[in-house]
Amino acid sequence: DGGITQSPKYLFRKEGQNVTLSCEQNLNHDAMYWYRQDPGQGLRLIYYSQIVNDFQKGDIAEGYSVSREKKESFPLTVTSAQKNPTAFYLCASSMQLSGANVLTFGAGSRLTVL
Amino acid sequence: AQRVTQPEKLLSVFKGAPVELKCNYSYSGSPELFWYVQYSRQRLQLLLRHISRESIKGFTADLNKGETSFHLKKPFAQEEDSAMYYCASKYGQNFVFGPGTRLSVLP
């Protein structure tokens, strides 16, 4: 079953703790993305990676970090420096389809800071 | 910065009525535009792309470069169309999303 797997689905964290969200894809996509979804704000790009061992900051990268050591994996770490980390996080990957990149999304991870 | 706007947070229509979800973008080049949909308890998924000029589930969207718009339309709404709809624009390697419109189709 091809697709994107995010884990955990729900995560609770105490203030001051770092937490890592997992994102794995078996679609053989080169590009991977992390978005944050907040009500009324749509999806905001945190980080993206076009190729292994390379990644770029998105619009709201402060307080987050990523790595891309393998093509299939793009974990996101929410650090204690992130001021408002409670949110729904979506991972996505993209392929070329008929000349247009198309995003495929995971099911998401909901992080709650207590 | 690239922006995608969707002026309606919530749109309610009756079953069988026409529906139009508005989307405007800011981009001076040749944009790639998309509509994504998220049904209840399902993943966000692609609905349609402007480049393919296709109709999916009865929905169409036409790119109007003069008005920088990419409105989503369906002539007769169905209850199963109730969902959250996001307009998105691709520039470079990034995708920019609008804030979304929740469509509620009433019986």
GROMACS .gro file of C-alpha atoms in nm:
model
  221
    1ASP     CA    1   0.000   0.000   0.000
    2GLY     CA    2   0.179   0.310  -0.122
    3GLY     CA    3   0.157   0.639   0.055
    4ILE     CA    4   0.280   0.863   0.331
    5THR     CA    5   0.282   0.751   0.692
    6GLN     CA    6   0.297   1.000   0.975
    7SER     CA    7   0.345   0.903   1.337
    8PRO     CA    8   0.239   0.946   1.602
    9LYS     CA    9  -0.117   1.050   1.522
   10TYR     CA   10  -0.152   1.227   1.856
   11LEU     CA   11   0.127   1.357   2.074
   12PHE     CA   12   0.134   1.543   2.402
   13ARG     CA   13   0.437   1.735   2.518
   14LYS     CA   14   0.529   1.933   2.822
   15GLU     CA   15   0.663   2.282   2.775
   16GLY     CA   16   1.037   2.288   2.725
   17GLN     CA   17   1.055   1.945   2.563
   18ASN     CA   18   1.158   1.873   2.208
   19VAL     CA   19   0.948   1.629   2.009
   20THR     CA   20   1.006   1.459   1.674
   21LEU     CA   21   0.731   1.379   1.426
   22SER     CA   22   0.795   1.100   1.180
   23CYS     CA   23   0.714   1.108   0.809
   24GLU     CA   24   0.787   0.814   0.580
   25GLN     CA   25   0.690   0.770   0.215
   26ASN     CA   26   0.720   0.474  -0.020
   27LEU     CA   27   0.614   0.663  -0.331
   28ASN     CA   28   0.969   0.722  -0.451
   29HIS     CA   29   0.902   1.096  -0.447
   30ASP     CA   30   1.201   1.326  -0.445
   31ALA     CA   31   1.041   1.623  -0.270
   32MET     CA   32   0.896   1.626   0.079
   33TYR     CA   33   0.730   1.902   0.277
   34TRP     CA   34   0.609   1.985   0.627
   35TYR     CA   35   0.308   2.209   0.676
   36ARG     CA   36   0.137   2.339   0.984
   37GLN     CA   37  -0.241   2.359   0.970
   38ASP     CA   38  -0.421   2.602   1.199
   39PRO     CA   39  -0.792   2.692   1.184
   40GLY     CA   40  -0.854   2.991   0.962
   41GLN     CA   41  -0.495   3.008   0.842
   42GLY     CA   42  -0.477   2.725   0.596
   43LEU     CA   43  -0.149   2.541   0.554
   44ARG     CA   44   0.178   2.716   0.624
   45LEU     CA   45   0.508   2.575   0.501
   46ILE     CA   46   0.764   2.491   0.769
   47TYR     CA   47   1.040   2.316   0.573
   48TYR     CA   48   1.081   2.139   0.243
   49SER     CA   49   1.338   1.914   0.085
   50GLN     CA   50   1.390   1.856  -0.284
   51ILE     CA   51   1.661   1.594  -0.248
   52VAL     CA   52   1.841   1.384   0.010
   53ASN     CA   53   2.073   1.579   0.240
   54ASP     CA   54   1.926   1.911   0.134
   55PHE     CA   55   1.637   2.111   0.278
   56GLN     CA   56   1.512   2.467   0.280
   57LYS     CA   57   1.326   2.682   0.530
   58GLY     CA   58   0.966   2.766   0.461
   59ASP     CA   59   0.764   3.060   0.588
   60ILE     CA   60   0.753   2.956   0.954
   61ALA     CA   61   1.073   2.758   1.016
   62GLU     CA   62   1.165   2.921   1.347
   63GLY     CA   63   1.157   2.671   1.632
   64TYR     CA   64   1.160   2.370   1.400
   65SER     CA   65   1.433   2.151   1.253
   66VAL     CA   66   1.441   1.873   0.995
   67SER     CA   67   1.675   1.619   0.842
   68ARG     CA   68   1.669   1.427   0.514
   69GLU     CA   69   1.916   1.143   0.544
   70LYS     CA   70   1.707   0.907   0.335
   71LYS     CA   71   1.479   0.965   0.041
   72GLU     CA   72   1.191   0.797   0.221
   73SER     CA   73   1.212   0.986   0.548
   74PHE     CA   74   1.173   1.351   0.650
   75PRO     CA   75   1.134   1.384   1.029
   76LEU     CA   76   1.036   1.714   1.187
   77THR     CA   77   1.157   1.818   1.532
   78VAL     CA   78   0.953   2.074   1.720
   79THR     CA   79   1.193   2.237   1.959
   80SER     CA   80   1.132   2.420   2.284
   81ALA     CA   81   1.204   2.741   2.092
   82GLN     CA   82   0.875   2.713   1.908
   83LYS     CA   83   0.648   2.958   2.088
   84ASN     CA   84   0.314   2.810   1.991
   85PRO     CA   85   0.366   2.447   1.894
   86THR     CA   86   0.014   2.316   1.954
   87ALA     CA   87  -0.112   2.246   1.603
   88PHE     CA   88  -0.189   1.988   1.338
   89TYR     CA   89   0.117   1.897   1.130
   90LEU     CA   90   0.095   1.763   0.778
   91CYS     CA   91   0.370   1.595   0.581
   92ALA     CA   92   0.352   1.579   0.204
   93SER     CA   93   0.555   1.461  -0.090
   94SER     CA   94   0.537   1.549  -0.455
   95MET     CA   95   0.576   1.389  -0.791
   96GLN     CA   96   0.572   1.521  -1.143
   97LEU     CA   97   0.236   1.450  -1.302
   98SER     CA   98   0.154   1.563  -1.653
   99GLY     CA   99   0.388   1.856  -1.617
  100ALA     CA  100   0.257   1.971  -1.280
  101ASN     CA  101   0.383   1.878  -0.936
  102VAL     CA  102   0.108   1.728  -0.724
  103LEU     CA  103   0.121   1.699  -0.346
  104THR     CA  104   0.031   1.375  -0.168
  105PHE     CA  105  -0.044   1.420   0.200
  106GLY     CA  106  -0.011   1.209   0.510
  107ALA     CA  107  -0.289   1.174   0.766
  108GLY     CA  108  -0.129   1.427   0.997
  109SER     CA  109  -0.001   1.446   1.353
  110ARG     CA  110  -0.174   1.651   1.620
  111LEU     CA  111   0.065   1.794   1.877
  112THR     CA  112  -0.064   1.935   2.204
  113VAL     CA  113   0.161   2.114   2.447
  114LEU     CA  114   0.043   2.088   2.804
  115ALA     CA  115   0.543   3.716  -0.111
  116GLN     CA  116   0.304   3.490  -0.295
  117ARG     CA  117  -0.047   3.491  -0.157
  118VAL     CA  118  -0.361   3.294  -0.214
  119THR     CA  119  -0.683   3.432  -0.079
  120GLN     CA  120  -1.017   3.265  -0.027
  121PRO     CA  121  -1.262   3.528   0.095
  122GLU     CA  122  -1.525   3.292   0.235
  123LYS     CA  123  -1.451   3.094   0.549
  124LEU     CA  124  -1.786   2.917   0.528
  125LEU     CA  125  -2.022   2.869   0.238
  126SER     CA  126  -2.359   2.705   0.282
  127VAL     CA  127  -2.580   2.603  -0.010
  128PHE     CA  128  -2.877   2.377  -0.053
  129LYS     CA  129  -2.852   2.047  -0.237
  130GLY     CA  130  -2.898   2.099  -0.609
  131ALA     CA  131  -2.797   2.464  -0.598
  132PRO     CA  132  -2.493   2.596  -0.787
  133VAL     CA  133  -2.180   2.656  -0.585
  134GLU     CA  134  -1.876   2.876  -0.645
  135LEU     CA  135  -1.577   2.884  -0.415
  136LYS     CA  136  -1.363   3.188  -0.480
  137CYS     CA  137  -0.985   3.192  -0.503
  138ASN     CA  138  -0.750   3.475  -0.597
  139TYR     CA  139  -0.375   3.459  -0.622
  140SER     CA  140  -0.090   3.704  -0.643
  141TYR     CA  141   0.177   3.598  -0.889
  142SER     CA  142   0.326   3.781  -1.179
  143GLY     CA  143   0.447   3.478  -1.372
  144SER     CA  144   0.268   3.174  -1.507
  145PRO     CA  145   0.111   3.012  -1.204
  146GLU     CA  146   0.028   2.650  -1.145
  147LEU     CA  147  -0.297   2.637  -0.956
  148PHE     CA  148  -0.473   2.360  -0.770
  149TRP     CA  149  -0.776   2.286  -0.562
  150TYR     CA  150  -0.734   2.044  -0.271
  151VAL     CA  151  -1.021   1.901  -0.068
  152GLN     CA  152  -1.040   1.751   0.278
  153TYR     CA  153  -1.349   1.545   0.355
  154SER     CA  154  -1.436   1.468   0.715
  155ARG     CA  155  -1.184   1.224   0.869
  156GLN     CA  156  -0.996   1.190   0.541
  157ARG     CA  157  -0.663   1.313   0.418
  158LEU     CA  158  -0.617   1.629   0.223
  159GLN     CA  159  -0.625   1.528  -0.142
  160LEU     CA  160  -0.599   1.685  -0.484
  161LEU     CA  161  -0.930   1.773  -0.645
  162LEU     CA  162  -0.814   1.930  -0.969
  163ARG     CA  163  -0.533   2.124  -1.137
  164HIS     CA  164  -0.569   2.406  -1.383
  165ILE     CA  165  -0.314   2.259  -1.622
  166SER     CA  166  -0.530   1.956  -1.697
  167ARG     CA  167  -0.851   2.151  -1.752
  168GLU     CA  168  -1.048   1.855  -1.622
  169SER     CA  169  -1.377   1.814  -1.439
  170ILE     CA  170  -1.363   1.608  -1.122
  171LYS     CA  171  -1.679   1.510  -0.934
  172GLY     CA  172  -1.861   1.771  -1.140
  173PHE     CA  173  -1.629   2.051  -1.029
  174THR     CA  174  -1.447   2.277  -1.273
  175ALA     CA  175  -1.213   2.569  -1.227
  176ASP     CA  176  -1.099   2.818  -1.486
  177LEU     CA  177  -0.784   3.023  -1.459
  178ASN     CA  178  -0.853   3.390  -1.525
  179LYS     CA  179  -0.519   3.563  -1.551
  180GLY     CA  180  -0.675   3.905  -1.592
  181GLU     CA  181  -0.856   3.876  -1.261
  182THR     CA  182  -0.588   3.649  -1.108
  183SER     CA  183  -0.862   3.411  -1.006
  184PHE     CA  184  -0.918   3.037  -1.005
  185HIS     CA  185  -1.271   2.994  -0.877
  186LEU     CA  186  -1.412   2.645  -0.822
  187LYS     CA  187  -1.761   2.581  -0.957
  188LYS     CA  188  -2.020   2.309  -0.960
  189PRO     CA  189  -2.364   2.353  -1.115
  190PHE     CA  190  -2.553   2.124  -0.877
  191ALA     CA  191  -2.412   2.070  -0.530
  192GLN     CA  192  -2.448   1.735  -0.355
  193GLU     CA  193  -2.441   1.662   0.018
  194GLU     CA  194  -2.124   1.458  -0.025
  195ASP     CA  195  -1.948   1.773  -0.148
  196SER     CA  196  -1.947   1.906   0.208
  197ALA     CA  197  -1.580   1.945   0.295
  198MET     CA  198  -1.296   2.189   0.344
  199TYR     CA  199  -1.158   2.324   0.017
  200TYR     CA  200  -0.814   2.479  -0.024
  201CYS     CA  201  -0.688   2.669  -0.324
  202ALA     CA  202  -0.314   2.643  -0.380
  203SER     CA  203  -0.055   2.799  -0.605
  204LYS     CA  204   0.282   2.656  -0.691
  205TYR     CA  205   0.576   2.887  -0.745
  206GLY     CA  206   0.923   2.751  -0.780
  207GLN     CA  207   0.934   2.443  -0.564
  208ASN     CA  208   0.687   2.571  -0.306
  209PHE     CA  209   0.313   2.541  -0.273
  210VAL     CA  210   0.122   2.828  -0.115
  211PHE     CA  211  -0.221   2.753   0.026
  212GLY     CA  212  -0.517   2.976   0.091
  213PRO     CA  213  -0.693   2.974   0.429
  214GLY     CA  214  -0.963   2.739   0.305
  215THR     CA  215  -1.340   2.751   0.263
  216ARG     CA  216  -1.568   2.512   0.441
  217LEU     CA  217  -1.852   2.411   0.212
  218SER     CA  218  -2.168   2.288   0.373
  219VAL     CA  219  -2.435   2.143   0.145
  220LEU     CA  220  -2.769   2.134   0.319
  221PRO     CA  221  -3.036   1.874   0.240
   0.00000   0.00000   0.00000
